[in-house]
mmCIF file of C-alpha atoms and ligand atoms in Angstrom:
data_model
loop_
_atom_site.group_PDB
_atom_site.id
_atom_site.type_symbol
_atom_site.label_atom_id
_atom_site.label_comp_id
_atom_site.label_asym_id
_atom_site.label_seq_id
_atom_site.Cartn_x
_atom_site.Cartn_y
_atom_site.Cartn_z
ATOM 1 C CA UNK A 1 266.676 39.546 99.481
ATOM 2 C CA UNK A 2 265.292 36.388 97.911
ATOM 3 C CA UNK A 3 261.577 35.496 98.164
ATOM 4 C CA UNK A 4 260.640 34.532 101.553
ATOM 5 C CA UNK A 5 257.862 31.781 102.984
ATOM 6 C CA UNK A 6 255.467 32.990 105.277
ATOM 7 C CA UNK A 7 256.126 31.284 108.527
ATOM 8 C CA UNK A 8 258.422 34.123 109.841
ATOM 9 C CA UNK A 9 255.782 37.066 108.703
ATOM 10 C CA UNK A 10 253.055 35.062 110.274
ATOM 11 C CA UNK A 11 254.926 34.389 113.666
ATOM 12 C CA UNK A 12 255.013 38.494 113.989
ATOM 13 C CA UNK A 13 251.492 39.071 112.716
ATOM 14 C CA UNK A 14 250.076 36.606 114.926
ATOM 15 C CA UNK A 15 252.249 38.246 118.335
ATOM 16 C CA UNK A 16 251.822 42.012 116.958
ATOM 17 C CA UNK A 17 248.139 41.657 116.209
ATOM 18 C CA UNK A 18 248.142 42.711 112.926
ATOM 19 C CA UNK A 19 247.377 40.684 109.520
ATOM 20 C CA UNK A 20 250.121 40.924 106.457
ATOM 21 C CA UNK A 21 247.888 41.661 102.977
ATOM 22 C CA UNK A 22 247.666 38.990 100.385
ATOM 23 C CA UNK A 23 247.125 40.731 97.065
ATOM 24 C CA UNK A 24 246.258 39.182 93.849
ATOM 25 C CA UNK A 25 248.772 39.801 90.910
ATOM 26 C CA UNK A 26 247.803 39.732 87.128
ATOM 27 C CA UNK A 27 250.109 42.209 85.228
ATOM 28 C CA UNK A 28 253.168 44.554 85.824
ATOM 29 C CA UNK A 29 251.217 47.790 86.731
ATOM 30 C CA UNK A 30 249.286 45.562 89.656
ATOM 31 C CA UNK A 31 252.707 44.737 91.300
ATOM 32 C CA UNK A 32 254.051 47.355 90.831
ATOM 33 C CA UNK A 33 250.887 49.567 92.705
ATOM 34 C CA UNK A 34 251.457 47.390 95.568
ATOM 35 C CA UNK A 35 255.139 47.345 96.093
ATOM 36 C CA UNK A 36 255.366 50.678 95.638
ATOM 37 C CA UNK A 37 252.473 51.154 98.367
ATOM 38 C CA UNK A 38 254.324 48.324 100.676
ATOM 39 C CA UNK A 39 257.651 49.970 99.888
ATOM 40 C CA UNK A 40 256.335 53.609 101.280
ATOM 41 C CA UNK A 41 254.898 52.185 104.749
ATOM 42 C CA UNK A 42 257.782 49.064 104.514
ATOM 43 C CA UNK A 43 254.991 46.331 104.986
ATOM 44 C CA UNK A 44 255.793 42.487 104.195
ATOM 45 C CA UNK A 45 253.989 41.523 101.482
ATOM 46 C CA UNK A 46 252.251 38.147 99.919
ATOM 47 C CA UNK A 47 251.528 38.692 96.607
ATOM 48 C CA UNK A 48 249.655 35.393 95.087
ATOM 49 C CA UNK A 49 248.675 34.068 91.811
ATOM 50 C CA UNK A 50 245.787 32.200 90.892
ATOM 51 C CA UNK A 51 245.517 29.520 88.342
ATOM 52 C CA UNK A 52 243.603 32.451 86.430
ATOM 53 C CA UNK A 53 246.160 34.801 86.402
ATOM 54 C CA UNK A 54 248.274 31.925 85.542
ATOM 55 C CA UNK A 55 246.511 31.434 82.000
ATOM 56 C CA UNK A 56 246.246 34.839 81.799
ATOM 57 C CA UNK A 57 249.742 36.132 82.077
ATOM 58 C CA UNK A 58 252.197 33.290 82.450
ATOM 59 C CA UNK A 59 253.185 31.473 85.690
ATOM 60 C CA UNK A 60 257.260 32.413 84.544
ATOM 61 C CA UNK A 61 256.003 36.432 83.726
ATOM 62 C CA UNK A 62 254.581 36.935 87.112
ATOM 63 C CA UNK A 63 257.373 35.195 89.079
ATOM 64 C CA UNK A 64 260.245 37.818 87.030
ATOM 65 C CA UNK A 65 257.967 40.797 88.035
ATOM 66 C CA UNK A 66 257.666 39.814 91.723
ATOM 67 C CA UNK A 67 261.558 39.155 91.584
ATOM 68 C CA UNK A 68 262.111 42.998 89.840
ATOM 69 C CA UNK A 69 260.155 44.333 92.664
ATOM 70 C CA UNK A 70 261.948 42.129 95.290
ATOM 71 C CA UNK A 71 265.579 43.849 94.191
ATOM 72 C CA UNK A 72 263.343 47.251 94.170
ATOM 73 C CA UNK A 73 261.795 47.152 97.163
ATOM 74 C CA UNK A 74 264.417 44.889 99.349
ATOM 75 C CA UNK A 75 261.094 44.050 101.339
ATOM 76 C CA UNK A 76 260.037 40.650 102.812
ATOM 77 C CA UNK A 77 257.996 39.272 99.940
ATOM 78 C CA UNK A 78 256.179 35.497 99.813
ATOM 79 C CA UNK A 79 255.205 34.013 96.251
ATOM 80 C CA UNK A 80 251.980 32.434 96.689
ATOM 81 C CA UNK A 81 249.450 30.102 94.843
ATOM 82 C CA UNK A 82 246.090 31.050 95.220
ATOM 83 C CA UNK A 83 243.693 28.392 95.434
ATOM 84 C CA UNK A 84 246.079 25.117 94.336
ATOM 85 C CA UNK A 85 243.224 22.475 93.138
ATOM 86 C CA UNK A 86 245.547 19.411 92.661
ATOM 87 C CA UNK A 87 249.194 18.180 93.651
ATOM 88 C CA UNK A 88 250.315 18.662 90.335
ATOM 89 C CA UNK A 89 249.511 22.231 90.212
ATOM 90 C CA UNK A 90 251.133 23.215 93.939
ATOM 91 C CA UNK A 91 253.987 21.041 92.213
ATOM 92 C CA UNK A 92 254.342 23.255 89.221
ATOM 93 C CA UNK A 93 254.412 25.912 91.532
ATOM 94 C CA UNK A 94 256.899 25.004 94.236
ATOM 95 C CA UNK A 95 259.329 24.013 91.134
ATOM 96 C CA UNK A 96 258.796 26.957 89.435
ATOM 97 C CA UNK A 97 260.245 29.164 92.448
ATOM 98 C CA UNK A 98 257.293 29.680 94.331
ATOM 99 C CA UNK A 99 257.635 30.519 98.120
ATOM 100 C CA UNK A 100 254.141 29.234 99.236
ATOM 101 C CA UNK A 101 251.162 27.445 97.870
ATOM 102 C CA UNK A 102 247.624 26.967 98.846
ATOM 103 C CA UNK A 103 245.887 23.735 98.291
ATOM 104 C CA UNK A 104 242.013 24.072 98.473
ATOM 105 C CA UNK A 105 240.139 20.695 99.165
ATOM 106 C CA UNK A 106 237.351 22.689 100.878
ATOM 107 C CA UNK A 107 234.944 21.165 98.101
ATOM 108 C CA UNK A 108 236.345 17.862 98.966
ATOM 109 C CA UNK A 109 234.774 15.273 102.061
ATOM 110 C CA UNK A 110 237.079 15.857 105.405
ATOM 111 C CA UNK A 111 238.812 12.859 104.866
ATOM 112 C CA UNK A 112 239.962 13.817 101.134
ATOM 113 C CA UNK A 113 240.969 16.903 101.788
ATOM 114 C CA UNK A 114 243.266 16.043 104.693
ATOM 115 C CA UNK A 115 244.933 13.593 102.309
ATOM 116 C CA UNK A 116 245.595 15.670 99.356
ATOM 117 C CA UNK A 117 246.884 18.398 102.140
ATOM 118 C CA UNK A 118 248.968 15.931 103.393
ATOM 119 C CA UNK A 119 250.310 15.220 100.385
ATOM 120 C CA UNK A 120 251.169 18.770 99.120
ATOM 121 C CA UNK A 121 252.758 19.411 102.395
ATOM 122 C CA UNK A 122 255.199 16.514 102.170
ATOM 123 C CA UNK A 123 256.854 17.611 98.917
ATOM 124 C CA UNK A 124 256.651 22.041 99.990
ATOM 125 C CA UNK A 125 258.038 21.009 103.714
ATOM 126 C CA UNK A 126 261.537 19.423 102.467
ATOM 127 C CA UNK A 127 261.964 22.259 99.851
ATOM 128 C CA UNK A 128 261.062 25.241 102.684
ATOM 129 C CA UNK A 129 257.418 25.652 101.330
ATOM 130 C CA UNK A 130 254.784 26.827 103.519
ATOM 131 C CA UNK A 131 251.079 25.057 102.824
ATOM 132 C CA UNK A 132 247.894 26.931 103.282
ATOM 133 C CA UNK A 133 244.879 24.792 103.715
ATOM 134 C CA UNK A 134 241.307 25.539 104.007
ATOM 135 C CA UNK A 135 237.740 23.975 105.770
ATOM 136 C CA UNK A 136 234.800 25.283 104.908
ATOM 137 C CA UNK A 137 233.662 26.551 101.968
ATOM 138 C CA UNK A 138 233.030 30.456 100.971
ATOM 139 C CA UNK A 139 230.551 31.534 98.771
ATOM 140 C CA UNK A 140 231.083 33.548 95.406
ATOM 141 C CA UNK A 141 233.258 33.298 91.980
ATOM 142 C CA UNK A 142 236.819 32.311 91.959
ATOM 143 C CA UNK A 143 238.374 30.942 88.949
ATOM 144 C CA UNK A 144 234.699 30.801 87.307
ATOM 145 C CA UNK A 145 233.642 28.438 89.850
ATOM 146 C CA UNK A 146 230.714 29.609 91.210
ATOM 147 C CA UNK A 147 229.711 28.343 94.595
ATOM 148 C CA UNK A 148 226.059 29.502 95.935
ATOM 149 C CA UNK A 149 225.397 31.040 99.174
ATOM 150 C CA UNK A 150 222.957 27.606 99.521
ATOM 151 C CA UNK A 151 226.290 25.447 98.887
ATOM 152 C CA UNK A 152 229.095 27.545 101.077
ATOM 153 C CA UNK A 153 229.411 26.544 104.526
ATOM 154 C CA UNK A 154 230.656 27.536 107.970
ATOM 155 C CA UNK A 155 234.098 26.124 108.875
ATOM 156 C CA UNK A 156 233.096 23.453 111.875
ATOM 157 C CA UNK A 157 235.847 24.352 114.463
ATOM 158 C CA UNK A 158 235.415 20.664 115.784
ATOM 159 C CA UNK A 159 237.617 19.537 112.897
ATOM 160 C CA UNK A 160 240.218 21.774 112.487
ATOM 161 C CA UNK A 161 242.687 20.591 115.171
ATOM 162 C CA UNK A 162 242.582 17.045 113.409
ATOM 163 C CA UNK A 163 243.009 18.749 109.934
ATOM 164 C CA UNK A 164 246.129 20.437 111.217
ATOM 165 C CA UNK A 165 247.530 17.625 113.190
ATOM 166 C CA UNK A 166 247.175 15.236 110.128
ATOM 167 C CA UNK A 167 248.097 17.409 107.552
ATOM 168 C CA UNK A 168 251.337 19.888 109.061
ATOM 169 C CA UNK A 169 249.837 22.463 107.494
ATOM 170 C CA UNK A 170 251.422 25.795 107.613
ATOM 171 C CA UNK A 171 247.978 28.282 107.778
ATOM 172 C CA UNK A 172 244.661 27.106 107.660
ATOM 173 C CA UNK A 173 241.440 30.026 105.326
ATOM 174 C CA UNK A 174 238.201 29.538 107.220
ATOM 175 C CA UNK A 175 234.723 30.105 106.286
ATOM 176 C CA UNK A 176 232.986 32.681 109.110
ATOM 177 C CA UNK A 177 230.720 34.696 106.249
ATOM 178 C CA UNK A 178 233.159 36.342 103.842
ATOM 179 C CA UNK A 179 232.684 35.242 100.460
ATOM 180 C CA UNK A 180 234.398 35.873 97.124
ATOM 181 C CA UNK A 181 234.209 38.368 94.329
ATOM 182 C CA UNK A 182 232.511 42.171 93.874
ATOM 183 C CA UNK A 183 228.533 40.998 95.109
ATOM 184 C CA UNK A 184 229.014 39.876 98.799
ATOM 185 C CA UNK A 185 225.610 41.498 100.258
ATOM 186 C CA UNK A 186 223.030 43.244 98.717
ATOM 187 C CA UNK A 187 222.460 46.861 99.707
ATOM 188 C CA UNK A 188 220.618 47.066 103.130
ATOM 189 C CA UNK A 189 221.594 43.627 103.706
ATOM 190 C CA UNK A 190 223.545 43.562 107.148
ATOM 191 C CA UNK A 191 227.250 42.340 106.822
ATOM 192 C CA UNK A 192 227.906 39.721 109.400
ATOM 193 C CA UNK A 193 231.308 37.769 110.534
ATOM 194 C CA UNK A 194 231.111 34.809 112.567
ATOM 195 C CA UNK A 195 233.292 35.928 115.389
ATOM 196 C CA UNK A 196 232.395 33.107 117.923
ATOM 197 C CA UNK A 197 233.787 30.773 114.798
ATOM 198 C CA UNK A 198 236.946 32.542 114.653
ATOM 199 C CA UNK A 199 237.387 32.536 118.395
ATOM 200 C CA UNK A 200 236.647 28.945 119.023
ATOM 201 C CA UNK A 201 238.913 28.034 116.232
ATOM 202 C CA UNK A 202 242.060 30.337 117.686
ATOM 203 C CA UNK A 203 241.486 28.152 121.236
ATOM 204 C CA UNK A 204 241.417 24.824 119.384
ATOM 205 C CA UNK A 205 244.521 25.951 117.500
ATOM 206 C CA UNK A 206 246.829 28.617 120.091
ATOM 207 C CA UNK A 207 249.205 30.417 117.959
ATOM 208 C CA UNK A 208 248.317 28.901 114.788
ATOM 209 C CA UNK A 209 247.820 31.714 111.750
ATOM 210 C CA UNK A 210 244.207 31.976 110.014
ATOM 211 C CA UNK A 211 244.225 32.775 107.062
ATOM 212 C CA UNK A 212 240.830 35.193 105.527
ATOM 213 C CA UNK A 213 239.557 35.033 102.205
ATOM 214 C CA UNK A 214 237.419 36.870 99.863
ATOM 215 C CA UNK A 215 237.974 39.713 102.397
ATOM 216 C CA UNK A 216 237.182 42.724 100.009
ATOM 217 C CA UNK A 217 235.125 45.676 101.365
ATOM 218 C CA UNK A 218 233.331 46.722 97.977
ATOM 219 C CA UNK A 219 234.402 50.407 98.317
ATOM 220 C CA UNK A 220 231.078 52.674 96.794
ATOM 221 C CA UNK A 221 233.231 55.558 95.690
ATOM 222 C CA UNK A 222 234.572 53.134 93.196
ATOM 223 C CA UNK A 223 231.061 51.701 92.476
ATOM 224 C CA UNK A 224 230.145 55.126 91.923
ATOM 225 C CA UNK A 225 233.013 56.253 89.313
ATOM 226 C CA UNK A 226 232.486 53.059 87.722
ATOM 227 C CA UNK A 227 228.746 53.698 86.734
ATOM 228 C CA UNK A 228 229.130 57.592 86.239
ATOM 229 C CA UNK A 229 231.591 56.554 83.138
ATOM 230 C CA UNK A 230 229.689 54.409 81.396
ATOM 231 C CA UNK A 231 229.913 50.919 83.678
ATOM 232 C CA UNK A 232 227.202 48.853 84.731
ATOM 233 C CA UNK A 233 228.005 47.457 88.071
ATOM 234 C CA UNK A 234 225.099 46.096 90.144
ATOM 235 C CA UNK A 235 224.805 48.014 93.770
ATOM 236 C CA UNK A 236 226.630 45.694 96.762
ATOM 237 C CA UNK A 237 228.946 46.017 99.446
ATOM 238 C CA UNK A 238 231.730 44.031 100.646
ATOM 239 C CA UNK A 239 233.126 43.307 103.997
ATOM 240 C CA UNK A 240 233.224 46.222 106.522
ATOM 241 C CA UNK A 241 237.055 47.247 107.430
ATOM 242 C CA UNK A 242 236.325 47.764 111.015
ATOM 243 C CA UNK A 243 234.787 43.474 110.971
ATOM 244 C CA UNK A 244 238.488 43.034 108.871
ATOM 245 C CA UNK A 245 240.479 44.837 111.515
ATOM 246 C CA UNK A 246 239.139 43.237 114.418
ATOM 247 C CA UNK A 247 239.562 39.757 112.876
ATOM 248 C CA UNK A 248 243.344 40.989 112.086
ATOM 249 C CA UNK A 249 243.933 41.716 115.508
ATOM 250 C CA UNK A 250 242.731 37.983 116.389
ATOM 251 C CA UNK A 251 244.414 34.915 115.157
ATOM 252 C CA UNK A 252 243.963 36.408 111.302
ATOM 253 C CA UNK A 253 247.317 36.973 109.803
ATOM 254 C CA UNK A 254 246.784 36.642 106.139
ATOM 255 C CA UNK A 255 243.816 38.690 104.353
ATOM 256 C CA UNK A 256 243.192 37.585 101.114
ATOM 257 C CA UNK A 257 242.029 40.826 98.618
ATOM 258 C CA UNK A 258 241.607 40.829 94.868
ATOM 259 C CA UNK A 259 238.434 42.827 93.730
ATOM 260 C CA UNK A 260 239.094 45.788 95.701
ATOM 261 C CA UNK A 261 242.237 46.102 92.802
ATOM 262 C CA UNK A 262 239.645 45.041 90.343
ATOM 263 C CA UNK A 263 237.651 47.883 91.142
ATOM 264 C CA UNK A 264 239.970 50.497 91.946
ATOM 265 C CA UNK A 265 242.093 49.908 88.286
ATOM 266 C CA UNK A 266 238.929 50.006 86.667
ATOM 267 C CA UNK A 267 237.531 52.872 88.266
ATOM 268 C CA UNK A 268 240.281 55.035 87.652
ATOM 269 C CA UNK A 269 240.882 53.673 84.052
ATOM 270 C CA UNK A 270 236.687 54.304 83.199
ATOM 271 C CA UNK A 271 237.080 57.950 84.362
ATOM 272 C CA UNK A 272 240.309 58.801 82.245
ATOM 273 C CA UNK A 273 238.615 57.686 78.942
ATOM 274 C CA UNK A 274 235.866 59.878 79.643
ATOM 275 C CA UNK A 275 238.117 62.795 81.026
ATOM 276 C CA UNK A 276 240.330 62.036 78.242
ATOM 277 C CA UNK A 277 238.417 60.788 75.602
ATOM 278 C CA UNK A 278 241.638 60.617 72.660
ATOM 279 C CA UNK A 279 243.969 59.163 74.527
ATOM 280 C CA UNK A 280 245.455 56.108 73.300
ATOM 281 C CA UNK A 281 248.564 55.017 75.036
ATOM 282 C CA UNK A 282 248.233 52.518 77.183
ATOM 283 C CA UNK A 283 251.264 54.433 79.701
ATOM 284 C CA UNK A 284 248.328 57.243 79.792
ATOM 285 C CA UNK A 285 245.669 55.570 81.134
ATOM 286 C CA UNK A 286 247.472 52.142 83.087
ATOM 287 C CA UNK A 287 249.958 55.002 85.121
ATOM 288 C CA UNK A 288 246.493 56.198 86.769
ATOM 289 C CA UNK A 289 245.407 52.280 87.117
ATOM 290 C CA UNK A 290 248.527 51.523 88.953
ATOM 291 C CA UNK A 291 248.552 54.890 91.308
ATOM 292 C CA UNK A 292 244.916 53.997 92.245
ATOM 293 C CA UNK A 293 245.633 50.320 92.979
ATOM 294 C CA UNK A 294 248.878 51.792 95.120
ATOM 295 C CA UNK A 295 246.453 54.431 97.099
ATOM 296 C CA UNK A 296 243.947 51.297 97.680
ATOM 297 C CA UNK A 297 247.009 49.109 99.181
ATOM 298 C CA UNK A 298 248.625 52.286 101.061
ATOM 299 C CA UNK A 299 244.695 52.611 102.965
ATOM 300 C CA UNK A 300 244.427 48.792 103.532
ATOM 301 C CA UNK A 301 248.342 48.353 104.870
ATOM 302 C CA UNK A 302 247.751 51.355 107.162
ATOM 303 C CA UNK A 303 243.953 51.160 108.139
ATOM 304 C CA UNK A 304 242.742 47.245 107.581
ATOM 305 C CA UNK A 305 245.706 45.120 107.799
ATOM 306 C CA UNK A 306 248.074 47.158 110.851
ATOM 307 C CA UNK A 307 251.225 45.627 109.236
ATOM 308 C CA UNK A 308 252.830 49.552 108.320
ATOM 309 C CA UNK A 309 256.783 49.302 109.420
ATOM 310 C CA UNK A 310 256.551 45.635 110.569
ATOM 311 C CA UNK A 311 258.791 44.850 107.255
HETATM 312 O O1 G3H B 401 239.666 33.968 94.943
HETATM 313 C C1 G3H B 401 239.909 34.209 93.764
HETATM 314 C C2 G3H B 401 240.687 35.387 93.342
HETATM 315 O O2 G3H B 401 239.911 36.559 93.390
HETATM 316 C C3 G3H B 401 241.291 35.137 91.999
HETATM 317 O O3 G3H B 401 240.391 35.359 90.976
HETATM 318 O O4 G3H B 401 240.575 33.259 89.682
HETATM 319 O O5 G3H B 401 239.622 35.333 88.635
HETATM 320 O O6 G3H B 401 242.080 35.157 89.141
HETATM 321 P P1 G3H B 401 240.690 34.719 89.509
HETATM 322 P P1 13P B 402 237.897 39.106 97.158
HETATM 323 O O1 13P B 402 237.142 38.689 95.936
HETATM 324 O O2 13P B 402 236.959 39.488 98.266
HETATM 325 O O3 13P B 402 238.892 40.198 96.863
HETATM 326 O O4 13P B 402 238.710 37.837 97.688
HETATM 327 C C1 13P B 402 239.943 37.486 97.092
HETATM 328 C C2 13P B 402 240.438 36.145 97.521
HETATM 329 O O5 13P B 402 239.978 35.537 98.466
HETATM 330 C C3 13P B 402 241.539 35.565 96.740
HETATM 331 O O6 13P B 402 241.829 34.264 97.139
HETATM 332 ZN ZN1 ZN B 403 240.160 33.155 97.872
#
């Protein structure tokens, strides 16, 4: 099967009232912990790149892998660009075999960021590209862009049926209080979701798919191997998966998670130096990385997301 876009997967998610996972990719053992995962519970699958992982690894590297596991796996898989910050970029992308891009003008005014939407989605649309969009701006560290809480902001649900209108876009990320990277709260700090954002947004926009990012939940037990072996990692927490599920079972159909692989990998990798202190072989300690990340994927597909046998 050859990739797909995401307009089928998010027709179903949005009817069944589940979300389809959108995981970063970096490296081989990453993919291949999540296809494996999506393979076992035969769960579509977005796997995206970000212009980071695009430096790091090579936009023409990734693309082979995600083909490899697309003849593995015979699952419905998207191709998407994470966080697009210019035409040329979601360009390079869509003409590089990419089934979906995002363009983020959420740092742009309203009227700027409908126009460089606009203009994304006129060249993906001819060539069977879906567009994700954004409005509003999360807080946090993507790309080594840091935004501050003091500079995020809410998504204003007054605009986003013009934004869609003027722009055709395919999904639309919202800001309602997630927020990027491994320190969303501080510990005792009370998680919160805007809910009544979400809502009003799914009646301005019936049947239209919202897209979630920065939608990791911080899991402690990783926190915790982390530190035990030697890591330093400031206490926080993440999202709750009960506020994730809820929102997946609304007008969310795409939730965006990255760190949670961050921190399972490294977890797992921290704890089989120490357990395993002359090992050497990169096979000895990247086979646990990539089991972990597919045991992290198996719980989100199953307990977070609800998209288990909707491949
Ligand atoms: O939202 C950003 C993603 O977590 C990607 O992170 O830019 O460090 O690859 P990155
Ligand atoms: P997290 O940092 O919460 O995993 O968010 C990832 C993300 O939004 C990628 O676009
Ligand atoms: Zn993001």
């Amino acid at each position: 099967m050859p990739l797909v876009n995401t307009t089928e997967m998010f027709k179903k998610a949005y009817e069944g009232g589940y979300a389809i996972g959108a995981f970063n990719v970096n490296n081989m053992e990453i993919i291949q912990g999540i296809t494996e995962a999506a393979k076992e519970l035969n769960a579509p699958l977005i796997l995206q790149v970000s212009a980071g992982a695009r430096k790091y690894a090579n936009q023409t590297y990734l693309r082979k892998l995600v083909e490899a596991a697309l003849e593995e796996t015979g699952l419905p898989i998207a191709l998407h660009l994470d966080h697009g910050d210019s035409f040329e970029l979601c360009k390079s992308c869509i003409d590089g075999g990419f089934s979906s891009v995002m363009i983020d003008g959420s740092h742009l005014s309203f009227e700027e960021n409908i126009a460089l939407t606009a203009k994304v989605v006129e060249y993906a649309h001819p060539r069977g590209i879906t567009v994700e969009g954004e409005l509003g701006r999360l807080a946090g560290i993507e790309d080594a862009v840091n935004v501050s809480a003091e500079d995020a902001s809410y998504t204003n649900p007054a605009q986003v049926q013009e934004f869609v209108e003027k722009t055709n876009v395919d999904s639309l990320a919202i800001a309602i209080g997630t927020s990027h990277g491994a320190y969303k709260f501080k510990p005792g700090q009370k998680p919160q979701l805007r809910f009544d954002i979400l809502e009003e947004v799914s009646k301005r926009l019936p049947g239209f798919p919202i897209v979630l990012h920065g939608a990791s939940s911080v899991p402690q037990n990783f926190v915790k191997i982390i530190n035990e072996n030697g890591g330093k990692m400031p206490d926080a927490i993440g999202i709750p998966e009960d506020m994730l599920r809820q929102a997946a079972r609304m007008a969310v159909c795409k939730i965006n998670i990255d760190s949670d692989l961050r921190l399972a990998m490294t977890a797992s990798i921290r704890q089989h130096f120490v357990e395993h202190p002359d090992h050497f072989d990169p096979r000895q300690y990247l086979a646990p990385g990539r089991a972990a990340i597919k045991e992290l994927v198996k719980h989100k597909i199953v307990d977070v997301l609800g998209c288990d046998g909707k491949a």
